[in-house]
């Protein structure tokens, strides 16, 4: 259907331009043919149509090449967000209290980046795009498993009970193989409900631009796609 539509539009454009140009007896093609001694009206119009067809065909090929080149550098970066417990992917976690207290659990957050477009990667880095991963901040507290991760220059940071992941800020994206390889970011955290109560929540995320605010976040939606399975968290209250 798409090919037929393109052919129809191309035929219309060629016919329209040929009809318009042929009304001007001083056009370049007619002048060349007259100089060569070919003054037959039918011949001149046929040659004119052929030249126009050739030019439009070449422009179409050039346009297709440019479009392919442009789309190849702006392809979205694919991001896969995994949550693991004891090294295995999980889709649910349960907290059961003992003496009005929950035991904390370790969760690994794994981010797999698959860059595809060089311009997309450059813009993501320039915008300072981060992926904020969080449970319900009013229900679940999050802390580092290892205290050395409190250093400032880290990919994973915790603020307001959210895990902020700097996607490309600490990575060198200039290498030739960067766009053709997947890159893995991972860190372990301790999660624990704030207080004992019957509750349920899910892992969620939001895309954040640290340099361009809402405008950067809006554009970032066109630069990357996120695939993830929302981890379900169940909290049981004390059984009386």
Tab-separated table of C-alpha atoms in Angstrom:
chain	number	residue	atom	x	y	z
A	1	UNK	CA	0.000	0.000	0.000
A	2	UNK	CA	2.809	2.376	0.934
A	3	UNK	CA	4.746	1.599	-2.279
A	4	UNK	CA	1.657	2.174	-4.433
A	5	UNK	CA	1.017	5.493	-2.719
A	6	UNK	CA	4.633	6.574	-3.296
A	7	UNK	CA	4.391	5.591	-6.979
A	8	UNK	CA	1.135	7.523	-7.338
A	9	UNK	CA	2.618	10.655	-5.760
A	10	UNK	CA	5.786	10.371	-7.873
A	11	UNK	CA	3.754	9.990	-11.096
A	12	UNK	CA	1.620	13.000	-10.162
A	13	UNK	CA	4.678	15.169	-9.414
A	14	UNK	CA	6.405	14.184	-12.680
A	15	UNK	CA	3.263	14.825	-14.744
A	16	UNK	CA	2.573	18.135	-13.026
A	17	UNK	CA	6.120	19.451	-13.435
A	18	UNK	CA	6.351	18.245	-17.052
A	19	UNK	CA	3.036	19.918	-17.925
A	20	UNK	CA	4.067	23.153	-16.224
A	21	UNK	CA	7.559	23.320	-17.752
A	22	UNK	CA	6.392	22.320	-21.239
A	23	UNK	CA	4.222	25.466	-21.416
A	24	UNK	CA	7.421	27.490	-21.359
A	25	UNK	CA	9.022	27.221	-24.784
A	26	UNK	CA	12.179	28.856	-23.451
A	27	UNK	CA	13.038	26.136	-20.933
A	28	UNK	CA	16.563	24.719	-20.924
A	29	UNK	CA	15.658	21.310	-22.375
A	30	UNK	CA	13.781	22.803	-25.331
A	31	UNK	CA	16.614	25.222	-25.994
A	32	UNK	CA	19.168	22.404	-26.075
A	33	UNK	CA	17.001	20.290	-28.399
A	34	UNK	CA	16.363	23.269	-30.705
A	35	UNK	CA	20.108	23.875	-30.849
A	36	UNK	CA	20.634	20.244	-31.826
A	37	UNK	CA	17.957	20.536	-34.508
A	38	UNK	CA	15.273	18.477	-32.754
A	39	UNK	CA	12.241	20.745	-32.985
A	40	UNK	CA	9.511	18.089	-33.048
A	41	UNK	CA	6.976	18.944	-30.326
A	42	UNK	CA	6.256	15.321	-29.308
A	43	UNK	CA	9.963	14.503	-29.121
A	44	UNK	CA	10.708	17.548	-27.014
A	45	UNK	CA	7.930	16.747	-24.517
A	46	UNK	CA	9.067	13.103	-24.306
A	47	UNK	CA	12.660	14.109	-23.605
A	48	UNK	CA	11.485	16.692	-21.080
A	49	UNK	CA	9.416	14.069	-19.208
A	50	UNK	CA	12.361	11.654	-19.234
A	51	UNK	CA	14.744	14.272	-17.811
A	52	UNK	CA	12.268	15.260	-15.105
A	53	UNK	CA	11.738	11.589	-14.220
A	54	UNK	CA	15.512	11.105	-13.941
A	55	UNK	CA	15.955	14.161	-11.734
A	56	UNK	CA	13.090	13.212	-9.419
A	57	UNK	CA	14.416	9.642	-9.229
A	58	UNK	CA	17.880	10.870	-8.254
A	59	UNK	CA	16.397	13.267	-5.677
A	60	UNK	CA	14.297	10.411	-4.286
A	61	UNK	CA	17.386	8.218	-3.911
A	62	UNK	CA	19.283	11.079	-2.260
A	63	UNK	CA	16.367	11.785	0.080
A	64	UNK	CA	16.120	8.108	1.020
A	65	UNK	CA	19.858	7.978	1.739
A	66	UNK	CA	19.714	11.107	3.895
A	67	UNK	CA	16.651	9.859	5.768
A	68	UNK	CA	18.346	6.520	6.495
A	69	UNK	CA	21.458	8.328	7.728
A	70	UNK	CA	19.436	10.649	9.963
A	71	UNK	CA	17.250	7.916	11.459
A	72	UNK	CA	20.324	5.771	12.185
A	73	UNK	CA	21.858	8.435	14.444
A	74	UNK	CA	18.637	9.265	16.310
A	75	UNK	CA	17.524	5.722	17.110
A	76	UNK	CA	16.264	5.384	20.653
A	77	UNK	CA	18.478	3.906	23.323
A	78	UNK	CA	16.913	0.764	24.808
A	79	UNK	CA	17.026	0.505	28.594
A	80	UNK	CA	16.153	-2.655	30.493
A	81	UNK	CA	15.497	-2.329	34.227
A	82	UNK	CA	15.816	-5.553	36.214
A	83	UNK	CA	15.404	-6.208	39.923
A	84	UNK	CA	17.161	-9.205	41.423
A	85	UNK	CA	17.055	-10.915	44.788
A	86	UNK	CA	19.860	-13.358	45.546
A	87	UNK	CA	21.038	-13.007	41.955
A	88	UNK	CA	17.691	-14.009	40.418
A	89	UNK	CA	15.088	-11.847	38.740
A	90	UNK	CA	11.999	-11.416	40.852
A	91	UNK	CA	8.600	-9.863	40.258
A	92	UNK	CA	7.480	-9.786	43.893
A	93	UNK	CA	8.872	-9.356	47.384
A	94	UNK	CA	7.112	-9.914	50.709
A	95	UNK	CA	7.720	-8.471	54.155
A	96	UNK	CA	6.344	-10.271	57.213
A	97	UNK	CA	6.828	-8.612	60.613
A	98	UNK	CA	8.285	-10.203	63.690
A	99	UNK	CA	7.707	-8.447	67.043
A	100	UNK	CA	6.417	-5.361	65.218
A	101	UNK	CA	9.560	-5.143	63.122
A	102	UNK	CA	10.425	-6.040	59.545
A	103	UNK	CA	13.697	-7.582	58.499
A	104	UNK	CA	15.403	-5.654	55.725
A	105	UNK	CA	16.003	-7.315	52.368
A	106	UNK	CA	18.699	-6.875	49.747
A	107	UNK	CA	17.670	-5.951	46.220
A	108	UNK	CA	19.939	-5.561	43.228
A	109	UNK	CA	19.010	-2.916	40.660
A	110	UNK	CA	20.384	-3.768	37.222
A	111	UNK	CA	20.297	-1.392	34.254
A	112	UNK	CA	21.202	-2.659	30.776
A	113	UNK	CA	21.858	0.076	28.216
A	114	UNK	CA	21.726	-0.624	24.487
A	115	UNK	CA	22.818	2.537	22.637
A	116	UNK	CA	21.767	2.695	18.975
A	117	UNK	CA	21.937	6.272	17.729
A	118	UNK	CA	25.049	8.389	18.231
A	119	UNK	CA	23.093	11.650	18.336
A	120	UNK	CA	20.588	10.178	20.808
A	121	UNK	CA	23.413	9.121	23.131
A	122	UNK	CA	25.042	12.544	22.855
A	123	UNK	CA	21.778	14.327	23.723
A	124	UNK	CA	21.071	11.977	26.646
A	125	UNK	CA	24.516	12.738	28.038
A	126	UNK	CA	24.182	16.480	27.340
A	127	UNK	CA	20.758	16.652	29.020
A	128	UNK	CA	22.114	14.896	32.112
A	129	UNK	CA	19.380	12.255	31.895
A	130	UNK	CA	18.872	10.100	34.968
A	131	UNK	CA	16.475	7.272	35.705
A	132	UNK	CA	14.850	7.671	39.116
A	133	UNK	CA	13.792	4.289	40.467
A	134	UNK	CA	11.624	4.122	43.560
A	135	UNK	CA	9.012	2.323	45.579
A	136	UNK	CA	6.380	4.339	47.394
A	137	UNK	CA	8.628	6.743	49.375
A	138	UNK	CA	5.996	6.965	52.114
A	139	UNK	CA	6.136	3.197	52.613
A	140	UNK	CA	9.608	1.877	51.740
A	141	UNK	CA	12.995	3.136	52.923
A	142	UNK	CA	16.072	2.564	50.736
A	143	UNK	CA	19.741	2.580	51.742
A	144	UNK	CA	23.065	1.486	50.300
A	145	UNK	CA	24.365	-1.982	51.012
A	146	UNK	CA	27.946	-0.676	51.172
A	147	UNK	CA	28.648	2.661	52.832
A	148	UNK	CA	31.477	3.578	50.442
A	149	UNK	CA	28.779	4.348	47.869
A	150	UNK	CA	28.082	7.584	49.746
A	151	UNK	CA	30.862	9.165	47.729
A	152	UNK	CA	29.701	12.050	45.540
A	153	UNK	CA	30.961	10.786	42.184
A	154	UNK	CA	28.685	7.766	41.842
A	155	UNK	CA	26.303	6.506	39.166
A	156	UNK	CA	23.722	5.368	41.749
A	157	UNK	CA	22.614	7.986	44.275
A	158	UNK	CA	19.862	7.986	46.882
A	159	UNK	CA	17.736	11.033	47.593
A	160	UNK	CA	14.262	11.299	49.119
A	161	UNK	CA	14.117	7.467	49.235
A	162	UNK	CA	14.631	7.299	45.480
A	163	UNK	CA	17.521	5.738	43.572
A	164	UNK	CA	18.808	8.135	40.920
A	165	UNK	CA	20.812	6.437	38.156
A	166	UNK	CA	23.021	8.659	36.008
A	167	UNK	CA	22.715	6.878	32.658
A	168	UNK	CA	25.623	8.287	30.645
A	169	UNK	CA	27.100	11.086	32.722
A	170	UNK	CA	30.009	8.952	33.966
A	171	UNK	CA	30.504	7.041	30.701
A	172	UNK	CA	32.710	7.842	27.706
A	173	UNK	CA	30.488	7.643	24.618
A	174	UNK	CA	33.112	8.621	22.035
A	175	UNK	CA	34.401	5.125	21.321
A	176	UNK	CA	33.645	3.488	17.986
A	177	UNK	CA	32.064	0.414	19.553
A	178	UNK	CA	29.974	2.241	22.168
A	179	UNK	CA	26.770	2.265	20.105
A	180	UNK	CA	27.097	-1.375	19.109
A	181	UNK	CA	27.533	-2.836	22.590
A	182	UNK	CA	25.281	-3.265	25.610
A	183	UNK	CA	26.435	-1.734	28.889
A	184	UNK	CA	25.423	-2.938	32.341
A	185	UNK	CA	25.057	-0.830	35.489
A	186	UNK	CA	24.165	-2.538	38.738
A	187	UNK	CA	24.161	-1.907	42.476
A	188	UNK	CA	22.731	-3.550	45.600
A	189	UNK	CA	20.468	-1.796	48.081
A	190	UNK	CA	18.732	-2.514	51.358
A	191	UNK	CA	14.974	-1.964	51.380
A	192	UNK	CA	12.707	-1.990	54.414
A	193	UNK	CA	9.162	-0.789	55.135
A	194	UNK	CA	9.080	2.315	57.301
A	195	UNK	CA	6.425	1.005	59.694
A	196	UNK	CA	4.369	-2.114	60.213
A	197	UNK	CA	1.099	-2.020	58.313
A	198	UNK	CA	-0.808	-3.898	55.648
A	199	UNK	CA	0.269	-2.282	52.411
A	200	UNK	CA	1.137	-2.930	48.801
A	201	UNK	CA	3.261	-1.002	46.340
A	202	UNK	CA	5.264	-1.417	43.142
A	203	UNK	CA	8.610	-0.436	41.790
A	204	UNK	CA	8.275	2.565	39.501
A	205	UNK	CA	10.522	4.930	37.582
A	206	UNK	CA	10.612	8.402	36.076
A	207	UNK	CA	12.955	9.988	33.529
A	208	UNK	CA	14.685	13.114	34.846
A	209	UNK	CA	16.833	15.726	33.098
A	210	UNK	CA	19.265	17.307	35.537
A	211	UNK	CA	20.204	20.171	33.193
A	212	UNK	CA	17.097	21.107	31.194
A	213	UNK	CA	14.254	20.256	33.570
A	214	UNK	CA	10.832	19.495	32.098
A	215	UNK	CA	11.960	20.371	28.565
A	216	UNK	CA	14.801	17.859	28.756
A	217	UNK	CA	12.498	15.220	30.247
A	218	UNK	CA	10.025	15.728	27.400
A	219	UNK	CA	12.712	15.312	24.732
A	220	UNK	CA	14.255	12.370	26.578
A	221	UNK	CA	11.039	10.442	26.052
A	222	UNK	CA	11.894	10.426	22.336
A	223	UNK	CA	15.524	9.462	22.922
A	224	UNK	CA	15.139	6.320	25.014
A	225	UNK	CA	12.690	3.545	25.769
A	226	UNK	CA	12.495	1.695	29.081
A	227	UNK	CA	11.508	-1.938	29.525
A	228	UNK	CA	10.908	-3.255	33.008
A	229	UNK	CA	8.821	-5.579	35.127
A	230	UNK	CA	7.318	-3.679	38.080
A	231	UNK	CA	8.439	-5.412	41.277
A	232	UNK	CA	5.474	-5.889	43.596
A	233	UNK	CA	5.992	-5.316	47.313
A	234	UNK	CA	3.590	-6.799	49.853
A	235	UNK	CA	3.773	-5.763	53.499
A	236	UNK	CA	1.867	-7.772	56.080
A	237	UNK	CA	0.705	-6.161	59.304
A	238	UNK	CA	1.107	-7.914	62.660
A	239	UNK	CA	-1.372	-10.710	63.164
A	240	UNK	CA	-3.083	-10.289	66.514
